XYZ file of C-alpha atoms in Angstrom:
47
model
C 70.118 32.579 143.037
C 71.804 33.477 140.078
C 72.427 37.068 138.881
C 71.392 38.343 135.178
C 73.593 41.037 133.518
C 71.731 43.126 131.147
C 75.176 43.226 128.856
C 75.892 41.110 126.121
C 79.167 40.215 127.086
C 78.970 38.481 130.373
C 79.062 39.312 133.496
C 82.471 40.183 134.162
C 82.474 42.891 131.202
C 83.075 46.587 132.221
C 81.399 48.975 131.116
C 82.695 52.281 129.705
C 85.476 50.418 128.241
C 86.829 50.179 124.767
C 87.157 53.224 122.284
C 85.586 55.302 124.108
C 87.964 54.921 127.104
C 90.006 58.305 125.463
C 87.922 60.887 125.621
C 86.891 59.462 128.889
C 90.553 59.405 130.511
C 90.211 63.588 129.094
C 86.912 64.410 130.328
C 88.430 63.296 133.876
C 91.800 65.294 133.229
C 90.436 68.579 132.718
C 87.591 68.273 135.135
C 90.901 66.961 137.653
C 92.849 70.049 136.613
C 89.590 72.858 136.644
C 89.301 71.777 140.169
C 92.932 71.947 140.922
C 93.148 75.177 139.306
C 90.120 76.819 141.087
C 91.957 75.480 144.350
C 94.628 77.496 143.571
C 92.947 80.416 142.502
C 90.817 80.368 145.588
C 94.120 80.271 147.669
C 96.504 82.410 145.644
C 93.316 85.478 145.902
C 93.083 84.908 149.498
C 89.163 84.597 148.594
């Protein structure tokens, strides 16, 4: 059995790749350093 890939490109192609792959690398950044920074908060308050 044979599996279909509902992209154009193949099967091996990625998704989320390509010009996009910016603003995706920042989306993860600041959601990586909001969480680092409520970490700290949360430790630094004693909360």
């Amino acid at each position: 059995m044979q599996w279909r890939s509902a992209s154009t490109g193949g099967p091996d192609e990625m998704r989320g790749t390509g010009d996009d792959q910016i603003p995706y690398a920042t989306g993860w950044t600041i959601s990586g350093l909001a969480t680092l920074g409520t970490i700290v908060a949360i430790w630094v308050l004693g909360i």
